[in-house]
XYZ file of C-alpha atoms in Angstrom:
744
model
C -27.856 8.483 50.669
C -26.615 9.588 47.249
C -23.056 10.031 48.584
C -23.070 6.503 49.982
C -24.271 4.954 46.751
C -21.724 7.010 44.806
C -18.865 5.779 46.982
C -19.946 2.146 46.692
C -20.264 2.276 42.931
C -17.176 4.438 42.330
C -15.165 1.591 40.839
C -17.995 0.821 38.449
C -18.049 4.423 37.189
C -14.312 4.487 36.377
C -13.793 4.080 32.632
C -10.149 3.226 32.011
C -9.436 4.408 28.464
C -5.880 3.098 28.491
C -7.279 -0.407 28.814
C -9.919 0.162 26.173
C -7.416 1.655 23.729
C -5.066 -1.297 24.209
C -7.962 -3.662 23.581
C -9.085 -1.583 20.590
C -5.630 -1.553 19.013
C -5.229 -5.240 19.707
C -8.536 -5.866 18.000
C -7.383 -3.893 14.985
C -4.234 -5.955 14.748
C -6.398 -9.029 15.039
C -8.640 -7.722 12.264
C -5.648 -7.066 9.998
C -4.079 -10.403 10.913
C -7.244 -12.421 10.358
C -8.118 -10.510 7.183
C -4.650 -11.072 5.748
C -4.800 -14.790 6.511
C -8.259 -15.109 4.983
C -7.348 -13.154 1.855
C -4.087 -15.084 1.461
C -5.960 -18.382 1.746
C -8.524 -17.144 -0.786
C -5.938 -16.052 -3.342
C -3.794 -19.137 -2.760
C -6.846 -21.338 -3.300
C -7.683 -19.511 -6.526
C -4.084 -19.991 -7.593
C -4.179 -23.708 -6.863
C -7.329 -23.947 -8.995
C -5.392 -22.314 -11.869
C -7.721 -19.314 -11.922
C -4.748 -16.945 -11.845
C -2.310 -18.935 -13.981
C -3.217 -17.162 -17.216
C -2.609 -13.730 -15.647
C 0.631 -14.860 -14.059
C 1.950 -16.261 -17.324
C 1.070 -13.050 -19.131
C 2.964 -11.101 -16.470
C 5.884 -13.497 -16.951
C 5.828 -12.878 -20.709
C 5.708 -9.123 -20.218
C 8.718 -9.153 -17.877
C 10.559 -11.373 -20.355
C 9.866 -8.920 -23.178
C 10.808 -5.932 -21.034
C 14.333 -7.122 -20.304
C 17.219 -5.344 -22.045
C 18.353 -7.223 -25.144
C 21.493 -9.314 -24.694
C 24.224 -9.569 -27.363
C 23.714 -12.252 -29.998
C 25.163 -15.667 -29.235
C 28.532 -15.763 -31.082
C 28.676 -19.574 -31.072
C 25.609 -20.161 -33.239
C 24.989 -19.590 -36.950
C 21.495 -20.093 -38.353
C 21.021 -21.198 -41.960
C 17.414 -20.491 -42.894
C 15.485 -22.045 -45.746
C 13.036 -19.337 -46.771
C 10.036 -19.293 -49.083
C 12.347 -17.738 -51.732
C 14.866 -20.566 -51.293
C 12.166 -23.163 -51.785
C 10.903 -21.374 -54.869
C 14.402 -21.511 -56.386
C 15.399 -25.020 -55.279
C 12.028 -26.687 -55.493
C 9.456 -27.088 -52.776
C 10.766 -30.560 -51.963
C 14.474 -30.122 -51.498
C 16.402 -32.955 -53.149
C 18.889 -35.134 -51.295
C 21.685 -33.757 -53.459
C 20.806 -30.179 -52.491
C 20.954 -31.053 -48.797
C 24.263 -32.891 -49.164
C 25.671 -29.999 -51.211
C 24.666 -27.607 -48.409
C 26.322 -29.831 -45.794
C 29.502 -30.126 -47.846
C 29.853 -26.381 -48.299
C 29.333 -25.765 -44.598
C 31.661 -28.593 -43.582
C 34.435 -27.115 -45.710
C 34.492 -24.100 -43.377
C 35.124 -26.352 -40.346
C 32.073 -25.865 -38.121
C 32.097 -27.598 -34.787
C 28.589 -29.064 -35.177
C 26.011 -29.032 -37.954
C 22.418 -29.583 -36.821
C 19.924 -30.286 -39.603
C 16.392 -29.505 -38.460
C 14.736 -30.938 -41.569
C 12.960 -34.269 -41.722
C 14.735 -36.674 -44.174
C 13.106 -40.078 -43.469
C 13.632 -41.359 -47.019
C 17.193 -40.131 -47.453
C 19.713 -42.992 -47.401
C 22.837 -40.970 -48.202
C 22.672 -38.031 -45.774
C 26.169 -36.703 -45.165
C 27.768 -39.180 -47.547
C 31.119 -37.916 -48.807
C 31.896 -35.773 -45.770
C 35.205 -36.324 -44.004
C 33.606 -36.286 -40.517
C 29.854 -36.911 -40.619
C 29.794 -37.707 -36.862
C 29.424 -34.038 -35.992
C 26.151 -33.778 -37.941
C 22.915 -33.943 -35.965
C 19.632 -34.808 -37.633
C 16.033 -34.814 -36.417
C 12.964 -36.957 -36.149
C 9.486 -36.324 -34.748
C 8.190 -38.521 -31.953
C 4.775 -36.935 -31.464
C 2.887 -33.801 -32.283
C -0.729 -32.706 -32.225
C -2.391 -33.763 -35.425
C 0.872 -35.020 -36.934
C 2.169 -38.562 -37.175
C 5.633 -39.668 -36.150
C 8.464 -39.016 -38.590
C 11.480 -41.315 -38.472
C 15.086 -40.122 -38.846
C 17.251 -40.558 -41.992
C 17.802 -44.238 -42.678
C 21.599 -44.094 -42.768
C 22.167 -42.005 -39.614
C 23.416 -43.504 -36.337
C 21.005 -43.379 -33.399
C 23.358 -41.288 -31.234
C 23.212 -38.472 -33.827
C 19.427 -38.249 -33.806
C 17.392 -35.825 -31.675
C 13.618 -35.495 -31.438
C 12.188 -32.298 -32.828
C 9.208 -32.046 -30.444
C 8.436 -28.774 -28.670
C 5.970 -28.345 -25.814
C 3.572 -25.461 -25.319
C 1.129 -24.448 -22.599
C -1.806 -26.132 -24.273
C -4.297 -25.428 -21.486
C -3.550 -21.710 -21.494
C -2.413 -19.932 -24.639
C -0.333 -22.356 -26.742
C 2.861 -20.409 -25.937
C 6.181 -22.256 -25.753
C 7.742 -21.372 -22.396
C 9.370 -24.694 -21.543
C 12.051 -26.815 -23.123
C 12.239 -30.608 -23.042
C 15.946 -31.457 -23.369
C 15.436 -35.103 -22.416
C 12.659 -37.625 -22.192
C 12.268 -41.323 -21.596
C 13.056 -43.503 -24.642
C 10.010 -45.070 -26.271
C 9.280 -47.698 -28.832
C 8.358 -45.215 -31.536
C 10.163 -44.678 -34.807
C 11.848 -41.647 -33.185
C 13.433 -43.687 -30.404
C 15.808 -41.176 -28.811
C 15.976 -39.563 -25.388
C 17.718 -36.331 -26.445
C 15.993 -33.370 -28.010
C 17.414 -31.982 -31.235
C 18.607 -28.739 -29.585
C 20.013 -30.422 -26.472
C 21.936 -33.001 -28.536
C 23.391 -30.257 -30.730
C 24.545 -28.251 -27.672
C 25.947 -31.311 -25.876
C 27.869 -32.394 -28.993
C 29.286 -28.882 -29.269
C 30.387 -28.874 -25.616
C 31.889 -32.346 -25.787
C 34.375 -31.071 -28.336
C 35.601 -28.649 -25.662
C 35.933 -31.369 -23.058
C 32.647 -30.684 -21.238
C 30.453 -33.759 -20.827
C 26.883 -34.302 -19.742
C 26.155 -36.110 -16.497
C 23.229 -36.924 -14.227
C 23.629 -36.617 -10.476
C 20.796 -36.950 -7.981
C 18.345 -36.902 -10.886
C 19.656 -33.496 -12.017
C 21.133 -32.905 -15.430
C 24.604 -31.396 -15.289
C 26.878 -29.949 -17.974
C 30.288 -29.183 -16.552
C 29.592 -27.236 -13.363
C 26.170 -26.036 -14.493
C 23.190 -27.870 -13.023
C 19.795 -27.659 -14.738
C 17.060 -28.236 -12.108
C 14.092 -30.188 -13.357
C 10.760 -28.416 -13.668
C 8.005 -29.687 -11.344
C 4.221 -29.414 -11.806
C 4.114 -26.395 -9.437
C 7.329 -24.627 -10.393
C 7.055 -20.832 -10.437
C 3.501 -19.790 -11.223
C 2.659 -23.081 -12.880
C 0.057 -25.147 -11.081
C -0.406 -28.784 -11.994
C 1.390 -28.448 -15.316
C 2.314 -31.613 -17.201
C 5.997 -31.854 -16.282
C 6.738 -35.294 -17.733
C 10.272 -35.854 -18.952
C 13.094 -33.515 -18.021
C 11.774 -29.993 -18.558
C 13.383 -26.616 -17.894
C 12.093 -23.069 -18.261
C 13.175 -21.538 -21.549
C 15.166 -18.359 -20.901
C 14.615 -16.563 -24.201
C 16.980 -14.147 -25.821
C 15.373 -11.337 -27.768
C 14.437 -12.749 -31.210
C 16.290 -9.922 -32.979
C 19.459 -10.708 -31.003
C 19.512 -14.483 -31.063
C 22.257 -15.426 -33.552
C 23.685 -14.461 -36.909
C 21.562 -15.679 -39.844
C 22.279 -16.574 -43.482
C 20.067 -18.209 -46.129
C 20.348 -21.464 -48.031
C 20.867 -19.615 -51.310
C 23.694 -17.537 -49.835
C 25.530 -20.668 -48.707
C 25.057 -22.481 -52.017
C 26.276 -19.407 -53.926
C 29.382 -19.096 -51.708
C 28.229 -15.700 -50.401
C 28.947 -16.562 -46.742
C 32.235 -15.676 -45.093
C 33.887 -18.956 -43.907
C 34.761 -17.264 -40.593
C 31.047 -17.109 -39.811
C 30.955 -20.900 -39.966
C 34.247 -21.925 -38.403
C 33.930 -23.421 -34.880
C 30.242 -22.583 -34.792
C 27.170 -24.606 -34.031
C 25.380 -24.327 -37.377
C 21.644 -24.996 -37.193
C 19.769 -25.489 -40.460
C 16.008 -25.228 -40.709
C 13.116 -23.794 -42.610
C 11.372 -20.512 -41.839
C 8.767 -20.954 -44.560
C 5.234 -20.826 -43.182
C 4.131 -23.127 -45.989
C 6.192 -25.876 -44.362
C 5.352 -25.054 -40.722
C 3.062 -22.206 -39.541
C 5.244 -21.572 -36.521
C 4.595 -21.511 -32.780
C 3.613 -18.865 -30.234
C 6.289 -17.519 -27.895
C 6.306 -14.844 -25.156
C 7.447 -12.420 -27.868
C 4.378 -13.050 -30.027
C 2.633 -10.085 -28.387
C 5.616 -7.742 -28.860
C 5.264 -4.902 -31.340
C 7.241 -5.409 -34.532
C 7.454 -9.154 -33.907
C 5.814 -11.929 -35.937
C 2.911 -13.613 -34.205
C 4.349 -17.090 -34.840
C 7.963 -18.168 -34.604
C 9.475 -20.924 -36.804
C 10.588 -23.988 -34.785
C 14.158 -23.394 -36.017
C 14.475 -20.274 -33.842
C 13.012 -21.980 -30.777
C 15.484 -24.855 -31.088
C 18.230 -22.251 -31.440
C 16.967 -20.582 -28.236
C 17.226 -23.896 -26.359
C 20.721 -24.645 -27.683
C 21.870 -21.103 -26.910
C 20.528 -21.356 -23.360
C 22.456 -24.556 -22.687
C 25.677 -23.179 -24.173
C 25.540 -19.755 -22.518
C 24.660 -21.249 -19.108
C 27.698 -23.557 -19.230
C 30.215 -21.281 -20.954
C 29.099 -17.789 -19.886
C 27.434 -18.421 -16.535
C 24.164 -16.995 -17.856
C 21.632 -17.609 -15.087
C 18.758 -20.016 -15.409
C 15.306 -18.796 -14.450
C 14.813 -19.608 -10.765
C 11.768 -19.529 -8.530
C 10.801 -19.930 -4.893
C 9.400 -23.032 -3.203
C 5.694 -23.008 -2.360
C 6.196 -22.052 1.284
C 8.236 -18.965 0.343
C 5.612 -17.871 -2.185
C 2.913 -18.321 0.473
C 4.824 -16.090 2.900
C 5.327 -13.569 0.062
C 1.577 -13.399 -0.577
C 0.768 -13.104 3.126
C 3.307 -10.304 3.574
C 1.691 -8.199 0.876
C -1.729 -8.954 2.314
C -0.517 -7.543 5.639
C 0.842 -4.473 3.839
C -2.555 -3.846 2.231
C -4.385 -4.185 5.535
C -1.953 -1.938 7.401
C -2.101 0.726 4.678
C -5.894 0.754 4.764
C -5.921 0.936 8.562
C -3.375 3.748 8.701
C -4.707 5.850 5.815
C -8.470 5.439 6.473
C -9.323 7.432 3.311
C -10.298 5.624 0.081
C -8.754 8.195 -2.267
C -5.540 8.328 -0.244
C -5.441 4.527 -0.195
C -5.822 4.454 -3.981
C -2.898 6.870 -4.397
C -0.580 5.251 -1.846
C -1.720 1.759 -2.818
C -0.890 2.564 -6.430
C 2.607 3.604 -5.393
C 3.028 0.423 -3.347
C 1.837 -1.701 -6.284
C 4.353 0.101 -8.453
C 6.998 -0.844 -5.909
C 5.842 -4.474 -6.102
C 6.192 -4.417 -9.897
C 9.653 -2.860 -9.594
C 10.733 -5.567 -7.124
C 9.459 -8.397 -9.328
C 10.929 -6.855 -12.493
C 14.248 -6.196 -10.748
C 14.500 -9.802 -9.589
C 13.502 -10.991 -13.048
C 16.499 -9.127 -14.430
C 18.456 -11.526 -12.222
C 16.414 -14.421 -13.682
C 14.163 -14.638 -10.596
C 10.509 -15.449 -11.282
C 8.479 -14.558 -8.206
C 4.695 -14.099 -8.069
C 3.371 -10.687 -9.123
C -0.369 -11.042 -9.701
C -1.244 -12.970 -6.478
C 0.510 -10.539 -4.084
C -1.049 -7.608 -5.937
C -4.462 -9.195 -5.431
C -3.834 -9.912 -1.749
C -2.723 -6.311 -1.205
C -5.780 -4.881 -2.969
C -8.345 -7.268 -1.479
C -6.956 -6.919 2.055
C -6.798 -3.141 1.708
C -10.343 -2.891 0.352
C -11.645 -5.266 3.024
C -10.032 -3.364 5.896
C -10.956 -0.009 4.333
C -14.577 -1.119 3.978
C -14.637 -2.261 7.567
C -12.961 0.881 8.911
C -15.288 3.079 6.863
C -18.255 1.191 8.253
C -16.896 1.500 11.789
C -16.177 5.209 11.296
C -19.705 5.792 9.995
C -21.153 3.889 12.920
C -18.928 5.830 15.325
C -19.940 9.119 13.731
C -23.605 8.191 14.081
C -23.015 7.385 17.748
C -21.222 10.698 18.310
C -23.992 12.615 16.518
C -26.530 10.867 18.725
C -24.439 11.650 21.788
C -24.230 15.308 20.775
C -27.995 15.425 20.330
C -28.445 13.833 23.745
C -25.950 16.320 25.119
C -27.987 19.258 23.847
C -31.155 17.800 25.328
C -29.465 17.382 28.704
C -28.044 20.914 28.574
C -31.534 22.258 27.916
C -32.817 20.325 30.918
C -30.026 21.765 33.046
C -30.860 25.196 31.717
C -34.430 24.803 32.914
C -33.274 23.564 36.311
C -30.842 26.440 36.663
C -33.526 28.936 35.748
C -35.629 27.563 38.557
C -32.917 27.966 41.187
C -32.975 30.848 43.641
C -29.230 30.838 44.078
C -27.281 33.829 42.838
C -24.833 33.669 39.974
C -21.962 33.859 42.473
C -23.036 30.556 44.025
C -23.282 28.692 40.710
C -20.544 27.088 38.656
C -19.867 26.618 35.032
C -18.593 23.138 34.144
C -15.357 23.449 32.229
C -12.359 21.210 31.814
C -9.710 23.912 31.506
C -8.477 27.204 32.913
C -5.187 29.025 33.161
C -6.119 31.250 36.121
C -4.006 30.937 39.258
C -5.739 29.803 42.457
C -4.913 28.524 45.880
C -7.646 25.902 45.714
C -7.085 22.768 47.712
C -6.766 19.266 46.307
C -9.946 17.232 45.649
C -11.519 15.418 48.515
C -10.876 11.681 48.764
C -13.067 8.967 50.142
C -12.521 7.819 53.694
C -9.586 5.438 53.833
C -8.435 6.351 50.322
C -4.927 7.694 49.844
C -5.408 8.239 46.107
C -8.110 9.882 44.042
C -10.296 7.120 42.681
C -7.904 4.705 44.348
C -5.416 5.361 41.571
C -4.377 8.978 40.881
C -1.808 10.716 43.072
C -2.354 14.491 42.873
C 0.954 16.396 42.767
C 0.018 20.029 42.117
C -2.676 22.399 40.890
C -2.498 23.620 37.293
C -5.493 25.934 37.430
C -8.772 26.618 39.170
C -11.904 28.702 39.081
C -15.464 28.730 40.299
C -16.222 25.843 37.915
C -13.626 23.379 39.190
C -9.928 22.639 39.287
C -7.206 21.143 37.087
C -4.424 19.066 38.624
C -1.212 17.358 37.590
C -1.183 13.759 38.830
C 0.567 10.410 38.515
C -1.264 7.267 37.471
C -0.093 4.729 40.065
C -1.597 1.755 38.255
C 0.334 2.116 35.020
C 3.998 1.163 34.523
C 6.318 4.054 35.364
C 3.529 6.092 37.033
C 3.104 8.379 33.995
C 1.980 11.971 34.436
C -1.591 12.841 33.519
C -4.015 15.744 33.900
C -6.991 15.376 36.273
C -9.856 17.820 35.822
C -12.325 18.142 38.670
C -15.784 19.300 37.589
C -18.162 20.383 40.353
C -21.943 20.497 39.772
C -23.694 23.817 40.165
C -26.238 22.166 42.491
C -26.257 18.925 44.441
C -29.921 18.046 44.578
C -30.842 14.608 43.259
C -32.732 15.789 40.178
C -29.928 18.090 39.079
C -27.256 15.439 39.676
C -29.117 12.849 37.601
C -29.208 15.164 34.609
C -25.604 16.307 35.164
C -24.398 12.729 35.359
C -25.998 11.938 32.004
C -24.318 14.963 30.473
C -20.968 14.058 32.022
C -21.058 10.490 30.677
C -22.186 11.552 27.194
C -19.567 14.239 26.736
C -16.805 12.057 28.194
C -17.615 9.410 25.590
C -17.415 12.056 22.862
C -13.988 13.084 24.135
C -12.928 9.452 24.184
C -13.740 9.083 20.490
C -12.026 12.325 19.520
C -8.920 11.555 21.601
C -7.744 8.996 19.051
C -6.319 11.845 16.960
C -2.653 12.665 17.565
C -3.488 16.378 17.953
C -6.089 15.809 20.659
C -5.216 14.639 24.208
C -6.410 11.149 24.959
C -9.146 10.732 27.528
C -7.634 8.122 29.838
C -10.478 7.746 32.330
C -13.596 9.408 33.743
C -15.355 8.717 37.029
C -17.427 10.183 39.853
C -16.443 10.605 43.495
C -18.764 12.171 46.089
C -21.042 13.710 43.460
C -18.111 15.409 41.761
C -16.935 14.390 38.313
C -13.370 13.792 37.161
C -11.750 13.563 33.751
C -8.254 12.082 33.352
C -6.466 13.141 30.166
C -3.113 12.652 28.526
C -0.523 15.202 29.661
C 1.015 17.204 26.808
C 4.241 18.911 27.925
C 4.732 22.247 26.194
C 3.312 25.780 26.157
C 0.119 27.356 24.919
C -0.019 29.101 21.564
C -0.868 32.271 23.475
C 2.837 32.580 24.331
C 3.675 32.798 20.600
C 1.116 35.478 19.697
C 0.976 39.228 20.310
C 0.891 40.983 22.719
C 3.089 38.344 24.452
C 5.425 38.369 21.425
C 5.956 40.680 18.482
C 3.962 40.490 15.267
C 4.450 37.141 13.533
C 5.407 36.475 9.892
C 3.077 35.295 7.167
C 4.890 31.944 7.055
C 4.263 31.435 10.796
C 0.587 32.244 10.337
C 0.189 29.758 7.480
C 1.890 27.025 9.511
C -0.300 27.822 12.529
C -3.510 27.848 10.479
C -2.688 24.496 8.884
C -1.778 22.918 12.222
C -5.078 23.906 13.846
C -7.258 23.311 10.795
C -5.957 19.770 10.338
C -7.275 18.706 13.727
C -10.496 20.697 13.243
C -11.100 18.808 9.994
C -11.064 15.578 12.023
C -13.328 17.021 14.725
C -15.820 18.428 12.219
C -15.865 15.124 10.382
C -17.593 13.742 13.490
C -20.032 16.686 13.476
C -18.576 18.014 16.720
C -18.128 21.767 17.219
C -15.334 22.745 19.591
C -16.949 26.107 20.462
C -13.932 27.540 22.243
C -10.960 27.627 19.872
C -8.474 30.204 21.175
C -4.699 30.467 21.751
C -4.879 29.288 25.375
C -6.641 26.112 24.245
C -3.864 25.128 21.837
C -0.656 23.596 23.159
C 2.637 23.503 21.271
C 4.046 20.070 22.161
C 7.601 20.247 23.453
C 8.299 16.746 22.103
C 7.483 17.093 18.404
C 6.337 20.733 17.993
C 2.821 19.690 16.929
C -0.191 21.809 17.843
C -2.596 20.026 20.184
C -6.185 21.195 20.599
C -7.535 20.908 24.158
C -10.690 21.813 26.087
C -13.624 20.443 24.105
C -16.239 21.949 26.385
C -16.821 18.730 28.298
C -19.772 19.025 30.662
C -20.041 22.780 30.221
C -23.111 24.158 31.966
C -24.386 27.675 31.550
C -24.825 29.925 34.559
C -28.374 30.918 35.518
C -29.581 34.051 33.752
C -29.039 37.397 35.429
C -29.684 40.951 34.417
C -26.011 41.377 33.534
C -25.721 38.154 31.468
C -28.945 37.802 29.565
C -27.044 36.372 26.575
C -26.348 33.236 28.643
C -29.988 32.306 28.736
C -29.121 30.064 25.815
C -26.253 27.580 25.723
C -23.561 30.077 24.839
C -19.989 28.826 25.204
C -17.030 30.728 23.839
C -14.537 33.504 24.369
C -15.144 37.123 23.420
C -13.281 38.094 20.270
C -12.823 34.513 19.068
C -16.479 33.419 19.134
C -18.664 34.666 16.224
C -22.130 36.221 16.644
C -24.161 33.062 15.996
C -22.259 31.236 18.728
C -23.146 33.827 21.359
C -26.714 33.595 20.109
C -26.640 29.912 21.091
C -26.474 28.538 17.528
C -22.869 27.499 16.848
C -21.926 26.029 13.474
C -18.866 24.288 12.094
C -17.979 27.633 10.542
C -17.882 29.093 14.074
C -14.653 27.248 14.814
C -13.207 28.452 11.495
C -13.998 32.032 12.556
C -11.960 31.564 15.736
C -8.957 30.200 13.835
C -9.109 33.138 11.419
C -9.143 35.618 14.306
C -6.023 33.954 15.726
C -4.294 34.468 12.386
C -5.325 38.127 12.318
C -4.084 38.590 15.873
C -0.686 37.120 14.913
C -0.364 39.491 11.917
C -1.699 42.705 13.477
C -0.654 42.385 17.128
C -4.181 43.459 18.130
C -6.461 41.345 20.319
C -9.582 40.221 18.399
C -12.023 41.986 20.752
C -10.198 45.289 20.131
C -10.539 45.234 16.337
C -13.163 47.611 14.873
C -16.179 46.317 12.949
C -17.577 47.597 9.670
C -20.839 49.354 10.698
C -22.598 48.252 7.495
C -21.492 44.599 7.178
C -20.333 43.722 10.681
C -17.100 42.294 9.250
C -13.835 42.793 11.133
C -11.666 45.657 9.792
C -8.015 44.603 10.149
C -6.025 44.737 6.899
C -4.779 48.314 7.435
C -2.878 47.055 10.485
C -1.026 44.176 8.760
C 1.547 43.612 6.065
C 0.193 40.613 4.217
C -0.081 39.144 0.736
C -3.356 39.536 -1.094
C -3.870 35.744 -1.316
C -3.653 35.172 2.455
C -5.760 38.291 3.148
C -8.556 36.870 0.985
C -8.431 33.556 2.865
C -8.498 35.195 6.310
C -11.294 37.552 5.291
C -13.428 34.622 4.192
C -12.728 32.822 7.473
C -14.018 35.706 9.639
C -17.061 36.982 7.734
C -19.830 38.221 10.003
C -22.462 35.799 8.720
C -21.592 32.107 8.920
C -23.020 31.390 5.462
C -20.393 33.710 3.915
C -17.479 31.851 5.526
C -15.700 28.641 4.610
C -18.018 25.775 5.424
C -15.292 23.239 6.233
C -11.742 23.179 7.541
C -10.796 21.032 4.533
C -11.809 23.853 2.164
C -9.529 26.317 3.977
C -6.653 23.817 3.905
C -7.136 23.358 0.165
C -6.793 27.112 -0.477
C -3.775 27.351 1.848
C -2.050 24.484 0.042
C -2.733 26.050 -3.356
C -1.267 29.306 -2.113
C 1.794 27.494 -0.761
C 2.297 25.727 -4.099
C 2.172 29.037 -5.964
C 4.775 30.512 -3.628
C 7.028 27.478 -4.100
C 6.663 27.614 -7.887
C 7.558 31.303 -8.052
C 10.563 31.038 -5.721
């Protein structure tokens, strides 16, 4: 009856892990993909609402300040009117003083003189000069809290430029944009050219380079100045009326050569400093104008406010150096490219969090990645490229934190499930123990469930259902790997996967076949198989590919790891190993144990034959997690097995044979493997200290004191005296390795 039901429901029992893992990984990619899209949309929305604009502009200013200083512009000379000049000449400079200044400068043959001083009442500006047409004057069309100021009465309209400057009023009042041109208006300052742009264009026209507009773009020679839009760069909805461009500042200390009004009037200026230059005249006195904020206002050693004279000089220098020197204009990406940029970094954050899985490690690696982002943005800014920095940093962090939070939650939930499964496992084992104690069969007729053995046997292949050519309708058995009274291990091919990959099939036969025993055994089989499935996600643990039941016998299908057991690398098979080999071996095994112990699972049978050295990548793989291990019924010869005692003599500590294994029990086994490698003596042959019960081994090994202390602590007789976690042992091993590296 039971056999018939088992055969009918066989397909329902088969748990195909390869399918579940593919679905699981696909789900994780979906989680990362959806998270990245959601975070990108969130950050992009915040950006569109201008919530990030202030941060982005501050980052822009910082990158601008961090650039290496360029040489001063050799085409410009600044004549400043300082507080001292005004004190000497009078606070309201007379018309004669201005004309005297112009005459002295004109005698040195400048190419253009640009007077950035309002002279609305002056009717004789430039009178007496041989060529007054190369003099540019200024007017003011509009300014916050200030009325319009007309140009000098005797100056031609084509030699007048408006003196207005624009700042980011909604943010921080900083001047980051220039307005070379604007639509003419009916004001007193009726001109479409800015003061700085007109001065630069007049200068270039004398070299044969003329201004032109093509396809609504301003062009000087071969240089095209793209117009700023409301969403250019990190601006969002900025007032972009007129023809605006981003102002590519030079460092204020390396802008242009400067002289004072008094120096010019006293003939203290070398005429060669004036000849063929664009001479810009303006006041730097804060009593006349308090100045404006620039990206350099926050720089150390720099004045908080900058006189308008220097900002106009920055604009003129930018136009001249772009045309004559090929100095790049600040460029930026279109919206779609910036959106892809943000999404890419959001994906990076999600992938990092998924791969790292540890908050502290994510903070460290994420910090390095953010540093890389800053380096990329700063490097492109050196080439005048302004790409978003703050938004991608936010998408990376938010995506990483979101995925990390989710993975941590999932890991905690998974750990709780595994802990519950382990508790259920112990309950089932106790039930089996009671059932086995009740049996009248001898120990020779009972079997111990185990998923591994390296004993040779001539056991036959597992039985198959009538009409079946394959085990479970899927697995083609090729040869026997090992067998014993507990069951058999086979090498097989999975006929339902592409390429028929090799896998390991482990047949586990119940000790009894009565209904009550099988019900309890089946519960234990399912519980422990699910534990193995969770643990098999680690690269140093074989994956559980499937588990199923056929004719009241249980089967596990695991990933095949080609290679050899660690037993072939240890004495007495080989000679005594070096300290370096032992440290590498300890780290390799402890790293996977740290993962296993994190899920509160105790392996209970760590030994050289249960560790495989992968032939593909040389990694150490831990096998045989005691799946469905049942104790044999008690006999006079094996009274210690009356409790659930699983382990191998020499590698298992006392508390494990007493039926109370701890996490420190696995650490004991790893330590004994290290001692075996160093001494060449099998663990069960090492003498014990009669007073403490600790293993006596150091007289048989040549070893450093640091490693001896670590091994001693790993194999103390009482579990409370040992390391309590694999991570703690790894920490001491790494510190020891660092000391060795520092001293060598």
